[in-house]
PDB file of C-alpha atoms in Angstrom:
ATOM      1  CA  UNK A   1     120.042  87.539 135.967  1.00  0.00           C
ATOM      2  CA  UNK A   2     122.403  87.480 139.257  1.00  0.00           C
ATOM      3  CA  UNK A   3     123.415  83.444 138.858  1.00  0.00           C
ATOM      4  CA  UNK A   4     125.566  84.810 135.932  1.00  0.00           C
ATOM      5  CA  UNK A   5     127.311  87.173 138.316  1.00  0.00           C
ATOM      6  CA  UNK A   6     127.525  85.149 141.704  1.00  0.00           C
ATOM      7  CA  UNK A   7     128.025  81.557 142.615  1.00  0.00           C
ATOM      8  CA  UNK A   8     124.724  79.474 141.706  1.00  0.00           C
ATOM      9  CA  UNK A   9     124.774  77.951 145.154  1.00  0.00           C
ATOM     10  CA  UNK A  10     124.604  81.849 146.738  1.00  0.00           C
ATOM     11  CA  UNK A  11     120.867  82.164 147.747  1.00  0.00           C
ATOM     12  CA  UNK A  12     119.831  85.731 145.693  1.00  0.00           C
ATOM     13  CA  UNK A  13     119.955  88.694 148.035  1.00  0.00           C
ATOM     14  CA  UNK A  14     118.574  92.053 148.070  1.00  0.00           C
ATOM     15  CA  UNK A  15     121.647  93.790 146.009  1.00  0.00           C
ATOM     16  CA  UNK A  16     120.641  90.938 143.155  1.00  0.00           C
ATOM     17  CA  UNK A  17     117.127  92.210 143.029  1.00  0.00           C
ATOM     18  CA  UNK A  18     117.953  95.848 143.274  1.00  0.00           C
ATOM     19  CA  UNK A  19     120.712  95.325 140.619  1.00  0.00           C
ATOM     20  CA  UNK A  20     118.236  93.930 138.042  1.00  0.00           C
ATOM     21  CA  UNK A  21     115.563  96.987 138.729  1.00  0.00           C
ATOM     22  CA  UNK A  22     113.481  94.736 141.358  1.00  0.00           C
ATOM     23  CA  UNK A  23     110.870  92.922 139.686  1.00  0.00           C
ATOM     24  CA  UNK A  24     109.513  95.800 136.984  1.00  0.00           C
ATOM     25  CA  UNK A  25     113.273  96.136 135.596  1.00  0.00           C
ATOM     26  CA  UNK A  26     113.518  92.325 135.694  1.00  0.00           C
ATOM     27  CA  UNK A  27     110.444  91.974 134.012  1.00  0.00           C
ATOM     28  CA  UNK A  28     111.057  94.408 130.967  1.00  0.00           C
ATOM     29  CA  UNK A  29     114.512  92.816 131.106  1.00  0.00           C
ATOM     30  CA  UNK A  30     112.918  89.529 130.337  1.00  0.00           C
ATOM     31  CA  UNK A  31     110.668  90.852 127.725  1.00  0.00           C
ATOM     32  CA  UNK A  32     113.412  92.244 125.846  1.00  0.00           C
ATOM     33  CA  UNK A  33     115.462  89.263 125.756  1.00  0.00           C
ATOM     34  CA  UNK A  34     112.161  87.950 123.908  1.00  0.00           C
ATOM     35  CA  UNK A  35     112.613  90.720 121.778  1.00  0.00           C
ATOM     36  CA  UNK A  36     116.262  90.197 121.086  1.00  0.00           C
ATOM     37  CA  UNK A  37     115.448  86.937 119.960  1.00  0.00           C
ATOM     38  CA  UNK A  38     113.192  88.206 116.771  1.00  0.00           C
ATOM     39  CA  UNK A  39     114.419  88.661 113.383  1.00  0.00           C
ATOM     40  CA  UNK A  40     114.315  91.933 111.923  1.00  0.00           C
ATOM     41  CA  UNK A  41     111.057  91.043 110.063  1.00  0.00           C
ATOM     42  CA  UNK A  42     109.467  89.825 113.154  1.00  0.00           C
ATOM     43  CA  UNK A  43     110.475  92.723 115.157  1.00  0.00           C
ATOM     44  CA  UNK A  44     108.666  94.886 112.938  1.00  0.00           C
ATOM     45  CA  UNK A  45     105.973  92.224 113.592  1.00  0.00           C
ATOM     46  CA  UNK A  46     106.145  92.351 117.116  1.00  0.00           C
ATOM     47  CA  UNK A  47     105.919  96.170 117.553  1.00  0.00           C
ATOM     48  CA  UNK A  48     102.383  95.959 115.037  1.00  0.00           C
ATOM     49  CA  UNK A  49     101.043  93.015 117.116  1.00  0.00           C
ATOM     50  CA  UNK A  50     101.733  94.627 120.655  1.00  0.00           C
ATOM     51  CA  UNK A  51     100.447  98.088 119.434  1.00  0.00           C
ATOM     52  CA  UNK A  52      97.188  96.462 118.070  1.00  0.00           C
ATOM     53  CA  UNK A  53      97.011  94.545 121.706  1.00  0.00           C
ATOM     54  CA  UNK A  54      97.121  97.810 123.236  1.00  0.00           C
ATOM     55  CA  UNK A  55      95.854 101.247 123.935  1.00  0.00           C
ATOM     56  CA  UNK A  56      96.002 104.249 125.739  1.00  0.00           C
ATOM     57  CA  UNK A  57      93.144 105.703 127.314  1.00  0.00           C
ATOM     58  CA  UNK A  58      91.926 108.969 127.968  1.00  0.00           C
ATOM     59  CA  UNK A  59      92.841 108.502 131.221  1.00  0.00           C
ATOM     60  CA  UNK A  60      96.120 107.653 129.982  1.00  0.00           C
ATOM     61  CA  UNK A  61      95.991 103.890 131.414  1.00  0.00           C
ATOM     62  CA  UNK A  62      96.760 101.015 128.822  1.00  0.00           C
ATOM     63  CA  UNK A  63      93.487  99.263 127.762  1.00  0.00           C
ATOM     64  CA  UNK A  64      93.459  95.707 126.345  1.00  0.00           C
ATOM     65  CA  UNK A  65      92.285  94.528 122.842  1.00  0.00           C
ATOM     66  CA  UNK A  66      92.371  90.834 122.518  1.00  0.00           C
ATOM     67  CA  UNK A  67      92.667  90.905 118.515  1.00  0.00           C
ATOM     68  CA  UNK A  68      92.766  87.465 116.386  1.00  0.00           C
ATOM     69  CA  UNK A  69      95.846  85.962 114.058  1.00  0.00           C
ATOM     70  CA  UNK A  70      94.236  86.867 111.112  1.00  0.00           C
ATOM     71  CA  UNK A  71      93.594  90.549 112.190  1.00  0.00           C
ATOM     72  CA  UNK A  72      96.955  91.400 113.584  1.00  0.00           C
ATOM     73  CA  UNK A  73      98.514  90.124 110.338  1.00  0.00           C
ATOM     74  CA  UNK A  74      96.488  92.266 108.390  1.00  0.00           C
ATOM     75  CA  UNK A  75      96.996  94.992 110.633  1.00  0.00           C
ATOM     76  CA  UNK A  76     100.829  94.447 110.045  1.00  0.00           C
ATOM     77  CA  UNK A  77     100.709  94.196 106.515  1.00  0.00           C
ATOM     78  CA  UNK A  78     101.923  90.221 106.665  1.00  0.00           C
ATOM     79  CA  UNK A  79     100.735  86.510 106.725  1.00  0.00           C
ATOM     80  CA  UNK A  80      99.900  84.829 109.968  1.00  0.00           C
ATOM     81  CA  UNK A  81     103.205  82.609 110.194  1.00  0.00           C
ATOM     82  CA  UNK A  82     104.907  85.973 111.297  1.00  0.00           C
ATOM     83  CA  UNK A  83     102.342  86.419 113.605  1.00  0.00           C
ATOM     84  CA  UNK A  84     102.369  83.337 115.119  1.00  0.00           C
ATOM     85  CA  UNK A  85     106.085  82.957 115.455  1.00  0.00           C
ATOM     86  CA  UNK A  86     106.142  86.136 117.153  1.00  0.00           C
ATOM     87  CA  UNK A  87     103.675  85.128 119.691  1.00  0.00           C
ATOM     88  CA  UNK A  88     104.588  81.771 120.489  1.00  0.00           C
ATOM     89  CA  UNK A  89     108.078  83.731 121.098  1.00  0.00           C
ATOM     90  CA  UNK A  90     106.198  85.655 124.098  1.00  0.00           C
ATOM     91  CA  UNK A  91     103.552  83.136 125.168  1.00  0.00           C
ATOM     92  CA  UNK A  92     106.420  80.130 125.466  1.00  0.00           C
ATOM     93  CA  UNK A  93     107.055  78.325 128.789  1.00  0.00           C
ATOM     94  CA  UNK A  94     108.747  80.831 131.329  1.00  0.00           C
ATOM     95  CA  UNK A  95     107.594  84.065 129.704  1.00  0.00           C
ATOM     96  CA  UNK A  96     103.942  83.930 128.897  1.00  0.00           C
ATOM     97  CA  UNK A  97     103.547  87.576 127.932  1.00  0.00           C
ATOM     98  CA  UNK A  98     100.750  87.153 125.979  1.00  0.00           C
ATOM     99  CA  UNK A  99      98.032  84.716 125.956  1.00  0.00           C
ATOM    100  CA  UNK A 100      96.401  81.798 125.118  1.00  0.00           C
ATOM    101  CA  UNK A 101      98.957  79.543 127.162  1.00  0.00           C
ATOM    102  CA  UNK A 102     101.567  77.910 125.244  1.00  0.00           C
ATOM    103  CA  UNK A 103      99.750  74.187 125.351  1.00  0.00           C
ATOM    104  CA  UNK A 104      96.963  75.531 123.387  1.00  0.00           C
ATOM    105  CA  UNK A 105      97.714  75.452 119.519  1.00  0.00           C
ATOM    106  CA  UNK A 106      97.668  78.712 117.756  1.00  0.00           C
ATOM    107  CA  UNK A 107      95.905  79.091 114.583  1.00  0.00           C
ATOM    108  CA  UNK A 108      94.764  82.263 112.476  1.00  0.00           C
ATOM    109  CA  UNK A 109      91.564  82.716 114.183  1.00  0.00           C
ATOM    110  CA  UNK A 110      92.670  82.033 117.639  1.00  0.00           C
ATOM    111  CA  UNK A 111      92.964  85.437 119.862  1.00  0.00           C
ATOM    112  CA  UNK A 112      95.821  86.610 121.124  1.00  0.00           C
ATOM    113  CA  UNK A 113      96.067  88.942 124.331  1.00  0.00           C
ATOM    114  CA  UNK A 114      98.446  90.298 127.043  1.00  0.00           C
ATOM    115  CA  UNK A 115      98.628  88.086 130.003  1.00  0.00           C
ATOM    116  CA  UNK A 116      98.565  91.091 132.445  1.00  0.00           C
ATOM    117  CA  UNK A 117      97.811  94.728 131.713  1.00  0.00           C
ATOM    118  CA  UNK A 118     100.764  95.455 133.984  1.00  0.00           C
ATOM    119  CA  UNK A 119     103.111  94.898 131.274  1.00  0.00           C
ATOM    120  CA  UNK A 120     101.673  98.030 129.498  1.00  0.00           C
ATOM    121  CA  UNK A 121     103.611 100.184 132.518  1.00  0.00           C
ATOM    122  CA  UNK A 122     106.318  97.742 133.526  1.00  0.00           C
ATOM    123  CA  UNK A 123     107.836  97.080 129.789  1.00  0.00           C
ATOM    124  CA  UNK A 124     109.774  99.942 128.756  1.00  0.00           C
ATOM    125  CA  UNK A 125     109.573  99.174 124.853  1.00  0.00           C
ATOM    126  CA  UNK A 126     105.738  98.521 124.873  1.00  0.00           C
ATOM    127  CA  UNK A 127     105.812 102.097 126.649  1.00  0.00           C
ATOM    128  CA  UNK A 128     107.300 104.120 123.815  1.00  0.00           C
ATOM    129  CA  UNK A 129     105.196 101.864 121.420  1.00  0.00           C
ATOM    130  CA  UNK A 130     102.042 102.795 123.479  1.00  0.00           C
ATOM    131  CA  UNK A 131     102.999 106.230 123.293  1.00  0.00           C
ATOM    132  CA  UNK A 132     103.653 106.436 119.455  1.00  0.00           C
ATOM    133  CA  UNK A 133     100.619 104.947 118.857  1.00  0.00           C
ATOM    134  CA  UNK A 134      98.493 106.918 121.048  1.00  0.00           C
ATOM    135  CA  UNK A 135     100.207 109.707 118.936  1.00  0.00           C
ATOM    136  CA  UNK A 136      99.410 108.451 115.845  1.00  0.00           C
ATOM    137  CA  UNK A 137      96.353 107.363 116.382  1.00  0.00           C
ATOM    138  CA  UNK A 138      95.482 111.524 117.199  1.00  0.00           C
ATOM    139  CA  UNK A 139      97.175 112.566 113.771  1.00  0.00           C
ATOM    140  CA  UNK A 140      94.648 109.655 112.273  1.00  0.00           C
ATOM    141  CA  UNK A 141      91.485 111.705 114.015  1.00  0.00           C
ATOM    142  CA  UNK A 142      92.831 115.305 112.912  1.00  0.00           C
ATOM    143  CA  UNK A 143      93.061 113.647 109.047  1.00  0.00           C
ATOM    144  CA  UNK A 144      89.675 112.317 109.276  1.00  0.00           C
ATOM    145  CA  UNK A 145      88.537 114.899 110.540  1.00  0.00           C
ATOM    146  CA  UNK A 146      89.419 117.743 108.601  1.00  0.00           C
ATOM    147  CA  UNK A 147      88.639 115.310 105.172  1.00  0.00           C
ATOM    148  CA  UNK A 148      85.163 115.120 106.512  1.00  0.00           C
ATOM    149  CA  UNK A 149      84.792 118.658 107.084  1.00  0.00           C
ATOM    150  CA  UNK A 150      86.705 119.229 103.742  1.00  0.00           C
ATOM    151  CA  UNK A 151      83.577 117.411 102.013  1.00  0.00           C
ATOM    152  CA  UNK A 152      81.276 119.706 103.275  1.00  0.00           C
ATOM    153  CA  UNK A 153      83.020 122.594 102.252  1.00  0.00           C
ATOM    154  CA  UNK A 154      83.871 123.969 106.040  1.00  0.00           C
ATOM    155  CA  UNK A 155      87.574 124.206 105.719  1.00  0.00           C
ATOM    156  CA  UNK A 156      90.477 124.433 103.421  1.00  0.00           C
ATOM    157  CA  UNK A 157      93.258 121.917 101.893  1.00  0.00           C
ATOM    158  CA  UNK A 158      95.931 121.423 104.265  1.00  0.00           C
ATOM    159  CA  UNK A 159      99.054 123.399 103.472  1.00  0.00           C
ATOM    160  CA  UNK A 160     102.547 123.054 105.452  1.00  0.00           C
ATOM    161  CA  UNK A 161     103.241 122.681 108.203  1.00  0.00           C
ATOM    162  CA  UNK A 162     100.282 120.661 109.041  1.00  0.00           C
ATOM    163  CA  UNK A 163     100.336 119.095 105.598  1.00  0.00           C
ATOM    164  CA  UNK A 164     104.578 117.812 105.943  1.00  0.00           C
ATOM    165  CA  UNK A 165     103.261 116.567 109.355  1.00  0.00           C
ATOM    166  CA  UNK A 166     100.571 114.337 107.520  1.00  0.00           C
ATOM    167  CA  UNK A 167     102.749 112.845 105.022  1.00  0.00           C
ATOM    168  CA  UNK A 168     105.564 112.303 107.415  1.00  0.00           C
ATOM    169  CA  UNK A 169     102.619 110.925 109.824  1.00  0.00           C
ATOM    170  CA  UNK A 170     101.589 108.163 106.681  1.00  0.00           C
ATOM    171  CA  UNK A 171     105.329 107.505 105.549  1.00  0.00           C
ATOM    172  CA  UNK A 172     106.100 106.152 108.821  1.00  0.00           C
ATOM    173  CA  UNK A 173     102.549 104.535 110.165  1.00  0.00           C
ATOM    174  CA  UNK A 174     102.037 102.875 106.148  1.00  0.00           C
ATOM    175  CA  UNK A 175      98.316 103.226 106.826  1.00  0.00           C
ATOM    176  CA  UNK A 176      96.216 100.380 105.641  1.00  0.00           C
ATOM    177  CA  UNK A 177      92.306  99.800 105.876  1.00  0.00           C
ATOM    178  CA  UNK A 178      92.516  97.460 108.378  1.00  0.00           C
TER     179      UNK A 178
END
């Protein structure tokens, strides 16, 4: 980061370190660079991949969910090839945001995981995705509970504004059985 602005033979200084946002800022920017390399379709798959691999716990701490390529593809509503391409972008040498390591070939039964939980706290884009996913889970839970109560005659059908919120959630999330 610093070398592009200064003399490449000059040692990195504290001001260079602070200019990139210290370590967390540099790591977040590095993850964003990987994201920016993706095609539009791969960016959608990437969001689904990272939302699948992470969860916001009840204590607001991130929880990792290692998941197979095949399962991520089903959740994303795509084939395994785009998931593999996204995973390769985030695990190649010099990045290692996800595991397994780049020297291990990936296939549909490979388990993808975050290389470290700190990525959930450091990568600005992932923090937003984790929060969005937590809100989506809350809406899904409300819908499921309400549907179960309706089935046993303990509540009525939803009406606006709750109904509109649920319809907006369905349109945005495009949920599937996975």
